[in-house]
mmCIF file of C-alpha atoms in Angstrom:
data_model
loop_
_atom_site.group_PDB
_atom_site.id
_atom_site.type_symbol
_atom_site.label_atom_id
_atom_site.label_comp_id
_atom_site.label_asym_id
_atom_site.label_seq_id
_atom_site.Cartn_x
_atom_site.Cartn_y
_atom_site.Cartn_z
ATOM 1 C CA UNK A 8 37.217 -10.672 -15.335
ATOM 2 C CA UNK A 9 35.951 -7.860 -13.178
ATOM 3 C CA UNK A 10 37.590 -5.917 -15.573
ATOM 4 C CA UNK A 11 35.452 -7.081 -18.478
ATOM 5 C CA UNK A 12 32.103 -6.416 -16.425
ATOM 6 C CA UNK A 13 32.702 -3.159 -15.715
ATOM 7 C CA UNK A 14 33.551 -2.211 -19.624
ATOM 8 C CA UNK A 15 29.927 -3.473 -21.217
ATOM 9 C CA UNK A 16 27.331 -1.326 -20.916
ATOM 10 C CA UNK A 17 24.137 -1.644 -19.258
ATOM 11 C CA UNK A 18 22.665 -1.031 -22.384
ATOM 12 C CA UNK A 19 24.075 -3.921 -23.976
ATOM 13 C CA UNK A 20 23.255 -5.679 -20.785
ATOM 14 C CA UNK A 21 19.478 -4.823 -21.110
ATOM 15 C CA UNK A 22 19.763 -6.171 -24.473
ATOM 16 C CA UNK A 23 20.518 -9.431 -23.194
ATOM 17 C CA UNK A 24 17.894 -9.586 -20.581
ATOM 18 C CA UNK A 25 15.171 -8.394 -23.200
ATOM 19 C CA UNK A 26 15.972 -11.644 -24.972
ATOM 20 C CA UNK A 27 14.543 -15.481 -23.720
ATOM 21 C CA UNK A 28 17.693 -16.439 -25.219
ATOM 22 C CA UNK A 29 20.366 -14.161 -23.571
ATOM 23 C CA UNK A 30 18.676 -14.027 -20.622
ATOM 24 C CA UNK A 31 21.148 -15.977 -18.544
ATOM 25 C CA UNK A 32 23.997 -13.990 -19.686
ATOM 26 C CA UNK A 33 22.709 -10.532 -18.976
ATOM 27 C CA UNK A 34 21.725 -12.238 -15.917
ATOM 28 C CA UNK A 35 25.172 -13.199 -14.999
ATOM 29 C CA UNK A 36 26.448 -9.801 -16.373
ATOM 30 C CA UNK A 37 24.518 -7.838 -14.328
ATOM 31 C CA UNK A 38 25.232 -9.294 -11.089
ATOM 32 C CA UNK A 39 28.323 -9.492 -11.604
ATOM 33 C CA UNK A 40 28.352 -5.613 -12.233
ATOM 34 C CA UNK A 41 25.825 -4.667 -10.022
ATOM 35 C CA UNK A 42 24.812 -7.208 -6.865
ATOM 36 C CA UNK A 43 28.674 -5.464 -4.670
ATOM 37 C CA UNK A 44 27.772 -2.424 -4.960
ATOM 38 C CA UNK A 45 23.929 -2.936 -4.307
ATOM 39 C CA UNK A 46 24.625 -5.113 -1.724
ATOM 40 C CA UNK A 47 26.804 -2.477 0.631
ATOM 41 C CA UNK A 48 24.280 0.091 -0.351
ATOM 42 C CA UNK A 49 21.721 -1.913 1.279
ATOM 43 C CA UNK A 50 24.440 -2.874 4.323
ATOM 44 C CA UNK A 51 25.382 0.325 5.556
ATOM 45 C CA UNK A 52 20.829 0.975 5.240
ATOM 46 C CA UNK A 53 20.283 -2.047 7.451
ATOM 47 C CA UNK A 54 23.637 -2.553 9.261
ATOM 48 C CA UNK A 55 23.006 -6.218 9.721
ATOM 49 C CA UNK A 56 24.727 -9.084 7.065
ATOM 50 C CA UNK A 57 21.293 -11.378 7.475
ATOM 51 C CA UNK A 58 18.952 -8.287 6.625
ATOM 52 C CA UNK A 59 20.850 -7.330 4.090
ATOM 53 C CA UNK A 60 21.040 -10.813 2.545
ATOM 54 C CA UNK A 61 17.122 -11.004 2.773
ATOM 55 C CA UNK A 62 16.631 -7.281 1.186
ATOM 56 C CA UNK A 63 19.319 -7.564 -1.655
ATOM 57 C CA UNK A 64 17.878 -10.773 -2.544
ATOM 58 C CA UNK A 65 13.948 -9.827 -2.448
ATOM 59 C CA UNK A 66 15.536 -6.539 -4.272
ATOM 60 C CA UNK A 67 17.650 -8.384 -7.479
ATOM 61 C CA UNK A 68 14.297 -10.941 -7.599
ATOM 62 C CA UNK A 69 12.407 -7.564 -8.253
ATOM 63 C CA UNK A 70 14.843 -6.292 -10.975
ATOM 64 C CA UNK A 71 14.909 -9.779 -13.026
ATOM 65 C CA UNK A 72 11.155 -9.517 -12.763
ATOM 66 C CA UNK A 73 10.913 -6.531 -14.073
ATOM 67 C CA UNK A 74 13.536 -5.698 -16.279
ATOM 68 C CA UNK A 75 11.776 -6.266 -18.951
ATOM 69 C CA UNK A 76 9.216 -3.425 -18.557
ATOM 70 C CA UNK A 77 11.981 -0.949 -17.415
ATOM 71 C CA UNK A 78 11.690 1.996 -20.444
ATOM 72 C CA UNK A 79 15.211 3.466 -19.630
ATOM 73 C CA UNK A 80 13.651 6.802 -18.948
ATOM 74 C CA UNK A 81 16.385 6.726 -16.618
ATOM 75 C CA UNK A 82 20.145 4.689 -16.032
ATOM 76 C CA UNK A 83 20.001 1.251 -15.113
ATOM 77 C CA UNK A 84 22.480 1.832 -12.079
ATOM 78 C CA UNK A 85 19.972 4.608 -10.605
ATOM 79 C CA UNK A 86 16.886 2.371 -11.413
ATOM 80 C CA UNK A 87 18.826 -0.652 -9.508
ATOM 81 C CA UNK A 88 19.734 1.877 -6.552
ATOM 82 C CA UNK A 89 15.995 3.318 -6.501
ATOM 83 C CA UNK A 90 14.637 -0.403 -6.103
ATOM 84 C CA UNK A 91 16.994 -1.191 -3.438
ATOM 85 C CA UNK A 92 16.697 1.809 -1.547
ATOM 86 C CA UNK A 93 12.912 1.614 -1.161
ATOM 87 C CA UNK A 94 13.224 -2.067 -0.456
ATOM 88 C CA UNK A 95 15.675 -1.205 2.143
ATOM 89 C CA UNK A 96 13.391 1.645 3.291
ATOM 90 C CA UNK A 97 10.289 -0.511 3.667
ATOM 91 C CA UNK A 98 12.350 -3.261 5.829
ATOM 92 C CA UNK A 99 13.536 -0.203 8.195
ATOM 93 C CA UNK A 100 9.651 0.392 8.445
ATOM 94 C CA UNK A 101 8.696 -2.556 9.643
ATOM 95 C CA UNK A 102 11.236 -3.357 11.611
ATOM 96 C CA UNK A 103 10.734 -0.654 13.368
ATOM 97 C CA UNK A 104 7.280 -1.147 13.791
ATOM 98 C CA UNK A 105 7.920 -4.771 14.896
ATOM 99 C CA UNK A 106 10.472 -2.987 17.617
ATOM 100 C CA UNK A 107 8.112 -0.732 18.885
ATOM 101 C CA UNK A 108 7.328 -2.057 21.784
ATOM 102 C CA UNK A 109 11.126 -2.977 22.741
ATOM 103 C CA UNK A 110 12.318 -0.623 25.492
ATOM 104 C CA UNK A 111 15.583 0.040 24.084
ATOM 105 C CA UNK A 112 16.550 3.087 22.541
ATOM 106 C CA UNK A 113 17.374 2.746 18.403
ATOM 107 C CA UNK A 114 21.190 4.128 18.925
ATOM 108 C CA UNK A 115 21.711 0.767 21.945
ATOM 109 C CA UNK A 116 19.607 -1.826 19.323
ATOM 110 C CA UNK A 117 22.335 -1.079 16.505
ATOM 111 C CA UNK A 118 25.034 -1.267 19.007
ATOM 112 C CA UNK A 119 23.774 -4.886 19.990
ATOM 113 C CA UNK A 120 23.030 -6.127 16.836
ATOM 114 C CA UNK A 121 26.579 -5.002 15.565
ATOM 115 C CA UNK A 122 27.982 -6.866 18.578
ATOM 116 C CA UNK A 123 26.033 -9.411 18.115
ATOM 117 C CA UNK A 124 26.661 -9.618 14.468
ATOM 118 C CA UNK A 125 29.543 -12.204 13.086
ATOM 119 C CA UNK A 126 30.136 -9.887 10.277
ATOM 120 C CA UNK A 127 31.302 -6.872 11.890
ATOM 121 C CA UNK A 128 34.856 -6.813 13.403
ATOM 122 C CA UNK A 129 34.645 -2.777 13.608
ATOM 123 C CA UNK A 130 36.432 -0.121 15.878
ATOM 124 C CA UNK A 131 34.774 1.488 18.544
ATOM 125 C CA UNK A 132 35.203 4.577 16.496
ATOM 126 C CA UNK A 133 32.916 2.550 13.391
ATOM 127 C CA UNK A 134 30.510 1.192 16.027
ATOM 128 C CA UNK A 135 30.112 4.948 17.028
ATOM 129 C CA UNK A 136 29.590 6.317 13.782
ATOM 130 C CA UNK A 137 26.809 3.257 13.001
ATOM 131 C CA UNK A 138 25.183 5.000 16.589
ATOM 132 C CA UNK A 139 25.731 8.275 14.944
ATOM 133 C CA UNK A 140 23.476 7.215 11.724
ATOM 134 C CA UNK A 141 20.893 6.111 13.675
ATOM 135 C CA UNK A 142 20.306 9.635 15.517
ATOM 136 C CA UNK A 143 19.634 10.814 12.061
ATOM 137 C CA UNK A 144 15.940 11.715 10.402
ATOM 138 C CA UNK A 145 15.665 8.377 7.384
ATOM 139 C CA UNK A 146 15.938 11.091 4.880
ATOM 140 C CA UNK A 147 19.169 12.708 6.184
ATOM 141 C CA UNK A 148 20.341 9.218 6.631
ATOM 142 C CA UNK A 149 20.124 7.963 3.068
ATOM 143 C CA UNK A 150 21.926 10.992 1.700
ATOM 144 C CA UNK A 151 24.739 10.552 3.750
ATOM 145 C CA UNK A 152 24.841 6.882 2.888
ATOM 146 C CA UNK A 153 24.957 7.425 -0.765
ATOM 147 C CA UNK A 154 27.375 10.686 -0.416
ATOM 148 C CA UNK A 155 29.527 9.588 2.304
ATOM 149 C CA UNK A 156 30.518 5.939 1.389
ATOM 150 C CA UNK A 157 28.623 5.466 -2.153
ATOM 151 C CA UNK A 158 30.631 8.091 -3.284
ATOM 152 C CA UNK A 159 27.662 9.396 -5.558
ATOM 153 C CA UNK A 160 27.431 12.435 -7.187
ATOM 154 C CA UNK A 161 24.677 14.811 -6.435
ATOM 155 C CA UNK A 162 23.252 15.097 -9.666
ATOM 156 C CA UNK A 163 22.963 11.076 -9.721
ATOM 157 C CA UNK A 164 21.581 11.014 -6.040
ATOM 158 C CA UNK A 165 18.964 13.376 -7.081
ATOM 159 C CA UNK A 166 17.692 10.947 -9.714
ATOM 160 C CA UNK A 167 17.906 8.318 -7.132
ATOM 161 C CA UNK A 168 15.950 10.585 -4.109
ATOM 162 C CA UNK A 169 13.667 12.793 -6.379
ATOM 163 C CA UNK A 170 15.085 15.712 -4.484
ATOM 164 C CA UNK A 171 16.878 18.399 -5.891
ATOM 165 C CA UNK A 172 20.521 18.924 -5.704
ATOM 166 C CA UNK A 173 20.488 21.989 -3.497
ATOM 167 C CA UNK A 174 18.497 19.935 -1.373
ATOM 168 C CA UNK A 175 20.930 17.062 -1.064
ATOM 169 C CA UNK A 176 23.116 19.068 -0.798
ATOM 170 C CA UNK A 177 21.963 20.784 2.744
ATOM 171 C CA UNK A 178 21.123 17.581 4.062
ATOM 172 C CA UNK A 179 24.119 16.202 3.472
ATOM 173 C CA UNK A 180 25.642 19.050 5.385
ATOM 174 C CA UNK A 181 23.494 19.092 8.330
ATOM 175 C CA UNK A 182 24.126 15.177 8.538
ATOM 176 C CA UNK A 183 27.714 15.638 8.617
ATOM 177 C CA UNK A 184 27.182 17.803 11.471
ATOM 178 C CA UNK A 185 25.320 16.155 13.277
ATOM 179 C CA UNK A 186 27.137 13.368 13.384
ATOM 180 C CA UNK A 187 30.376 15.466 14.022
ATOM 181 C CA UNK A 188 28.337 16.868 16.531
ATOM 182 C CA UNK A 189 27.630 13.502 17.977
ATOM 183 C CA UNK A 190 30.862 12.160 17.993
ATOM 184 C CA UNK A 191 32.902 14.964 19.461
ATOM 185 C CA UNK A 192 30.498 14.843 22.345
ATOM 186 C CA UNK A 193 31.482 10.912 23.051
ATOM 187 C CA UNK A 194 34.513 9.624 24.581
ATOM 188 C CA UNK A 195 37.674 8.698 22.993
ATOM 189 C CA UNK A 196 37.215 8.472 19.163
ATOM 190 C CA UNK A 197 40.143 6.279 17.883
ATOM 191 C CA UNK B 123 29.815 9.785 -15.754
ATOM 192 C CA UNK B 124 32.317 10.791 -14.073
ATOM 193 C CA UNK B 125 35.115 8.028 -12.529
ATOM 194 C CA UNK B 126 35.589 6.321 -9.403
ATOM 195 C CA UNK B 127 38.731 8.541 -9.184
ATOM 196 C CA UNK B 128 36.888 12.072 -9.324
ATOM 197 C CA UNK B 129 34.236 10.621 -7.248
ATOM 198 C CA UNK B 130 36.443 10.039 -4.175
ATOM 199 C CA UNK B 131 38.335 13.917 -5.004
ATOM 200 C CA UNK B 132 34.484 15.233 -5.141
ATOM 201 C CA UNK B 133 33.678 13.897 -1.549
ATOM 202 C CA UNK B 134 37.569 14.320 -0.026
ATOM 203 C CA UNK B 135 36.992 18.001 -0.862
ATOM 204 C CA UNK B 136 33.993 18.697 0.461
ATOM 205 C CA UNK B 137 34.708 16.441 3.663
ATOM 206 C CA UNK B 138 37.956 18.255 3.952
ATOM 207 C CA UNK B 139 35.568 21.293 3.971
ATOM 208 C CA UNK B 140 32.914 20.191 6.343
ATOM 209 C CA UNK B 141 34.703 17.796 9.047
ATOM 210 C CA UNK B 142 38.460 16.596 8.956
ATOM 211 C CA UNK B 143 37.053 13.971 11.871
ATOM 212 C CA UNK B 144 34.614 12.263 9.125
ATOM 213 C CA UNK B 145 37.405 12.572 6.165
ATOM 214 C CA UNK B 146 39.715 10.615 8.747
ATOM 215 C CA UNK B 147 36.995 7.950 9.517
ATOM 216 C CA UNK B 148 36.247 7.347 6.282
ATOM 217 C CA UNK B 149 40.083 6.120 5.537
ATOM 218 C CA UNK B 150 39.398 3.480 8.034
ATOM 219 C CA UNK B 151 37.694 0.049 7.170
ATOM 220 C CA UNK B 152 34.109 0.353 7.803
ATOM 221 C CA UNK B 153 34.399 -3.730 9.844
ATOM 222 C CA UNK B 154 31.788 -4.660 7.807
ATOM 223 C CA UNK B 155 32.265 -7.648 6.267
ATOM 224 C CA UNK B 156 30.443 -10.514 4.682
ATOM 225 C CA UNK B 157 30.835 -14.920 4.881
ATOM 226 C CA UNK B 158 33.160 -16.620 2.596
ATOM 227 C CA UNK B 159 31.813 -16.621 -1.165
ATOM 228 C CA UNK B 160 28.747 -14.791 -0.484
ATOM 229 C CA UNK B 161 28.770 -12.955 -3.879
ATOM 230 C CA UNK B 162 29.192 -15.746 -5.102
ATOM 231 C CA UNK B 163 26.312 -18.035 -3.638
ATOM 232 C CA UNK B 164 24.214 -14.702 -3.718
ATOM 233 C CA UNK B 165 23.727 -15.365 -7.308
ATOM 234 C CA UNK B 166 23.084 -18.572 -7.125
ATOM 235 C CA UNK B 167 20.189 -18.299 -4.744
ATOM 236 C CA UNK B 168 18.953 -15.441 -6.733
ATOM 237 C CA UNK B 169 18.929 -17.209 -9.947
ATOM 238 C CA UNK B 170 17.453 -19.892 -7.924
ATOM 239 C CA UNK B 171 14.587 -17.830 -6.457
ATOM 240 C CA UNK B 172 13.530 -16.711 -10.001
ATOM 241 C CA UNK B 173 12.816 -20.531 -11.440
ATOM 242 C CA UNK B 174 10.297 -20.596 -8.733
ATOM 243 C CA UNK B 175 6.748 -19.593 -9.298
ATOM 244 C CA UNK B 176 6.252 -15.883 -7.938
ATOM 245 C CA UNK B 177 4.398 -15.997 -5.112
ATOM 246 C CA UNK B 178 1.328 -13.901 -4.064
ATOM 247 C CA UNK B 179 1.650 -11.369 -1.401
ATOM 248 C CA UNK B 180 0.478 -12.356 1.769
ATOM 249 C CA UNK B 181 -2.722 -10.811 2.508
ATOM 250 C CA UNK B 182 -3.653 -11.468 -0.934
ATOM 251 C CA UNK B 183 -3.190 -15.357 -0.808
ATOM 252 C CA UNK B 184 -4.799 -15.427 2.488
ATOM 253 C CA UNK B 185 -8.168 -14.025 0.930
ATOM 254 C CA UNK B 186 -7.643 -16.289 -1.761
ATOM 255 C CA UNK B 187 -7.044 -19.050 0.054
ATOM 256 C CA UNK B 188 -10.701 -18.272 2.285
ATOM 257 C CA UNK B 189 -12.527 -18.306 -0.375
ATOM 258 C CA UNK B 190 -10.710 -21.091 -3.062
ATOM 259 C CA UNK B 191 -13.660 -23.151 -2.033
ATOM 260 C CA UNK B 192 -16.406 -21.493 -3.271
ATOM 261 C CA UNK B 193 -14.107 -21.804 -6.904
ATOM 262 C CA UNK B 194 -14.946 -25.281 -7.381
ATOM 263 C CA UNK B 195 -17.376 -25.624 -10.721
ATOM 264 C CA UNK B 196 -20.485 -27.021 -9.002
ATOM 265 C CA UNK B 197 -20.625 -24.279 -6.512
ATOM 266 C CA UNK B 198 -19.068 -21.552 -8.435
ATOM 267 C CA UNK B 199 -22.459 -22.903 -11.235
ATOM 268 C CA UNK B 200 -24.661 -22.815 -7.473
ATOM 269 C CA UNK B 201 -23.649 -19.620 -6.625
ATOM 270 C CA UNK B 202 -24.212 -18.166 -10.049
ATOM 271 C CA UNK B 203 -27.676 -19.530 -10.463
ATOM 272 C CA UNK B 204 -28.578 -18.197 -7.232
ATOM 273 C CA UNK B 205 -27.610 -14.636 -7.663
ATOM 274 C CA UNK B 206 -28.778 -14.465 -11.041
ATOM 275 C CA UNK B 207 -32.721 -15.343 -9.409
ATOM 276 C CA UNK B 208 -32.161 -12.955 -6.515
ATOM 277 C CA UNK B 209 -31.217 -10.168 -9.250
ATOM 278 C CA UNK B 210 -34.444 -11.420 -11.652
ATOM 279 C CA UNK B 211 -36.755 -11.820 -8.418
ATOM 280 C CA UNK B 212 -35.505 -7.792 -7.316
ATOM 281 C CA UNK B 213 -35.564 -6.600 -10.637
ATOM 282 C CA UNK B 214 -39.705 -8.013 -11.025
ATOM 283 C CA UNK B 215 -40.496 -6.890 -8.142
ATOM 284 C CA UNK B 216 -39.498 -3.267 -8.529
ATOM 285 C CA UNK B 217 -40.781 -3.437 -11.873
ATOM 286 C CA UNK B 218 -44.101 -4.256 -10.745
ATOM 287 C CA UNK B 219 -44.250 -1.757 -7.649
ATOM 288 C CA UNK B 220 -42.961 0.868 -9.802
ATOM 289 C CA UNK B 221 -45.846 0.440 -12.496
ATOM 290 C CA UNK B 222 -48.738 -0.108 -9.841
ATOM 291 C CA UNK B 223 -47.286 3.272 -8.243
ATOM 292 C CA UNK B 224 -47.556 4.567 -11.540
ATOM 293 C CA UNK B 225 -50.872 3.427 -12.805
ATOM 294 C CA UNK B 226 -52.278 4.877 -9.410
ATOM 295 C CA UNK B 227 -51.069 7.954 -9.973
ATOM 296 C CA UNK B 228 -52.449 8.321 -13.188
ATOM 297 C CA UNK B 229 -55.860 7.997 -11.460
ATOM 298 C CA UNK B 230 -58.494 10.816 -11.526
ATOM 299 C CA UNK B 231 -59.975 11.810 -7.504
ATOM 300 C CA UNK B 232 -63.486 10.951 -8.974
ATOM 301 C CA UNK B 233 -62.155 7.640 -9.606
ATOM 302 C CA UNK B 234 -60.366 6.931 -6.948
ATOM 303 C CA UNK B 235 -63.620 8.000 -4.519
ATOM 304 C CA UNK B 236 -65.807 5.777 -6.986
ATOM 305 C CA UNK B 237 -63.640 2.908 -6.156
ATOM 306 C CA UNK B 238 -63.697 3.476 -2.791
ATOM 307 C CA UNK B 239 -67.799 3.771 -2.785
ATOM 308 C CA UNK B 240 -67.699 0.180 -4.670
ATOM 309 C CA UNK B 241 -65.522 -1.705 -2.166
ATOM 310 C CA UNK B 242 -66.193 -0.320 0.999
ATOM 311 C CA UNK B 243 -67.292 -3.590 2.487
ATOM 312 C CA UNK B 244 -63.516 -4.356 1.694
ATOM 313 C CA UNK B 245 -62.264 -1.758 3.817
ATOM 314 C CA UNK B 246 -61.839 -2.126 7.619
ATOM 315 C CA UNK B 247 -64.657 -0.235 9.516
ATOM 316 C CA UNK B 248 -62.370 0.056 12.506
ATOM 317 C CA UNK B 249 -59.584 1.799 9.943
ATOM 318 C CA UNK B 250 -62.398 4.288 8.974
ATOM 319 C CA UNK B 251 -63.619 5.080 11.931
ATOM 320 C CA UNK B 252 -60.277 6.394 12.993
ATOM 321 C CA UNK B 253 -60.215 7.843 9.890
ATOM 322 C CA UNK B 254 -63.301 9.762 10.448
ATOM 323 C CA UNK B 255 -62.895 11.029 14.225
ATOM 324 C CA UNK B 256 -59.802 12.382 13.243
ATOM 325 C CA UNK B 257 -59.722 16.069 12.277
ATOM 326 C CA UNK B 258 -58.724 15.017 8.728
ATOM 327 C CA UNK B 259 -61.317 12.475 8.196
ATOM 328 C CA UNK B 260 -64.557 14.424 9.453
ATOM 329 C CA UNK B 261 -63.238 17.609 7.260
ATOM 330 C CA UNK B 262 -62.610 15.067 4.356
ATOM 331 C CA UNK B 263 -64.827 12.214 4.360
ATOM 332 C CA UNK B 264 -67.460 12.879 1.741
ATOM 333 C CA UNK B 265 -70.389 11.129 2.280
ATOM 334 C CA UNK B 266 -72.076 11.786 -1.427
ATOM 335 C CA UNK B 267 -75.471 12.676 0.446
ATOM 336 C CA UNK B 268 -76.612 15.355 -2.392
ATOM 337 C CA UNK B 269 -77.782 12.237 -4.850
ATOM 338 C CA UNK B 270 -79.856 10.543 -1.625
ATOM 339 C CA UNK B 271 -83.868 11.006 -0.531
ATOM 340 C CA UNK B 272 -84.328 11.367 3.439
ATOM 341 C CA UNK B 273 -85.525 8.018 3.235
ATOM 342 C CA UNK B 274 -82.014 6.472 2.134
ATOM 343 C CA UNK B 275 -80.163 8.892 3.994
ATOM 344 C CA UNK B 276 -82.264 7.288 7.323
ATOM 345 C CA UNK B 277 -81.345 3.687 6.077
ATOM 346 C CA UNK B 278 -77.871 4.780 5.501
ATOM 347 C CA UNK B 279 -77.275 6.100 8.891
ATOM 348 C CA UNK B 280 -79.054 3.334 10.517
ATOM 349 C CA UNK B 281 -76.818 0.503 8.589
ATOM 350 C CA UNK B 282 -73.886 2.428 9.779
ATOM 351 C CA UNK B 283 -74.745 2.776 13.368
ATOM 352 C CA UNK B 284 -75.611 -0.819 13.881
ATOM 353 C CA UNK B 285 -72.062 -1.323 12.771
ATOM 354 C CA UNK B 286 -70.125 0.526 15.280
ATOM 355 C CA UNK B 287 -69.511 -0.137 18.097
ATOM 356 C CA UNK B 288 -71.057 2.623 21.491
ATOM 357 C CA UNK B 289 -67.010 3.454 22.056
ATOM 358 C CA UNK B 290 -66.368 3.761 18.788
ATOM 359 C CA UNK B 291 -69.456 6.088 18.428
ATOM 360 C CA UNK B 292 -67.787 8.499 21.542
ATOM 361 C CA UNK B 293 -64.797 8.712 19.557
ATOM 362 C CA UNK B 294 -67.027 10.475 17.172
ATOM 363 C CA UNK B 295 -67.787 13.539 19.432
#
């Protein structure tokens, strides 16, 4: 099944949602393609399972609401990464604003919300790297997200960011040691 | 676009490159995880969310909300009627300030001083006199003497010093 998904194309997709008529199945088709692979994106922004179920879902209401005027100037995959990384972004903002007046630092918050969170039965050595992210400037952050466990090629990140690849490409590198950085200077890393 | 396959060589490389420690991390699971069926549901409640209306932003339905009120036809006609007689009344007014400023302007000083010599009953003696002991007033005030005899000049004078008043007259001097 997952199989079949994966072969159509999002333009043939698009062609379905462009239609009253096909609208449910490029619907289906797209979600079924799409909502994994946006949804982890938007995890490993926001860490926690409930803020990621309330971003993804304000994020695929956007898409379906829009699809319609999207002109393919660019993918469908980066488009659907763009909107979810900005709607990720602007939940970061506020929650951050919202935690403001907390007195703990960001790096102890992640580690208590990933304790606290059902959905995380991590290592000590994950739960370090999620207090590792967190150290990082939000730009920094999102490129290693998107290299690091998205897999994503530069030249497709780029698209995503607006940055150029050279760019990316340093960040990515200072992230990596930074974290590195971070980690080797904490205790017992499994 | 490249596969999933040379997308995992692509980063292995360059981790292997950059830091063994993260290449080794990133072979382990991640421990996030997600509720039974949640892909599953997830489109479900999306598909759900998108039968219902869309919803105004927040800020933007409160305002609207404040002032849904003042949409109701008989007030919405009210408030139209009003404004357009505030805008009418403004506009008449102007009009007519702007066209006496006008017409004034287009008067000639003989006139003007003519006018003035007609109505100066109308005008308030206690206004002129301060008008004439300042320095502007007794260099300005005209008093058209050349085209009067002695004896109205005398009758003149007297009329106009049985008006004022003795202070008045020191103010004079």
């Amino acid at each position: 099944m997952s199989q079949n998904h994966s072969q159509i194309s999002d333009e043939e997709i698009l062609n379905l949602l462009k239609e009253e008529a096909s609208f449910d199945s490029g619907f289906s088709l797209l979600m079924a393609k799409y909502q994994e692979r946006l949804y982890w994106h938007v995890r490993r922004m926001v860490v926690e399972h409930e803020d990621a179920n309330d971003v993804i879902q304000n994020c695929l209401v956007k898409v379906f609401r829009n699809v319609r005027q999207f002109e393919q100037k660019s993918q469908l995959y980066t488009w659907l990464y763009r909107i979810a990384t900005n709607e990720a972004i602007t939940f970061l903002k506020k929650k951050k604003r919202r935690a403001a007046h907390a007195l703990d630092a960001p790096e102890s918050m992640v580690i208590n919300q990933l304790e606290a969170d059902p959905y995380f039965d991590g290592n000590r050595a994950q739960m370090l790297l999620q207090q590792a992210l967190t150290k990082l400037p939000d730009r920094q952050r999102q490129v290693f997200l998107l290299r690091y466990f998205d897999e994503m090629p530069y030249q497709e990140m780029s698209e995503i960011l607006e940055t150029s690849v050279g760019a990316l490409k340093a960040s990515f590198h200072h992230a990596v040691k930074k974290i590195e950085h971070y980690l080797s200077n904490v205790q017992s890393v499994d | 676009m490249k596969d999933s396959q040379n997308r995992k060589s692509d980063i292995q490389q360059e981790l292997e490159a950059l830091s063994p420690l993260l290449l080794r991390l990133k072979g382990q699971e991640s421990g996030l995880t997600v509720p039974p069926n949640y892909f599953r549901n997830l489109e479900k409640e999306v598909a759900e969310k998108l039968v219902t209306p869309q919803q105004e932003s927040s800020w933007l339905s409160k305002i609207a909300a404040s002032y849904r009120w003042s949409l109701q036809p008989k007030l919405a006609f009210s408030f139209a009627a009003i404004a357009v007689l505030v805008v009418a009344g403004l506009w008449v007014l102007n009009r007519n300030q702007e066209s006496e400023v006008a017409e004034f302007a287009q008067l000639s000083s003989e006139e003007i001083e003519s006018y003035i010599d007609r109505n100066i009953d109308d005008f308030d003696l206690d206004l002129l006199v301060e008008y004439a002991a300042s320095d502007q007033g007794v260099s300005s005030i005209k008093l058209h003497t050349e085209s009067l005899n002695e004896e109205e000049l005398g009758e003149y004078l007297d009329d106009y010093i049985d008006e004022l008043e003795l202070d008045k007259l020191d103010d004079l001097y």
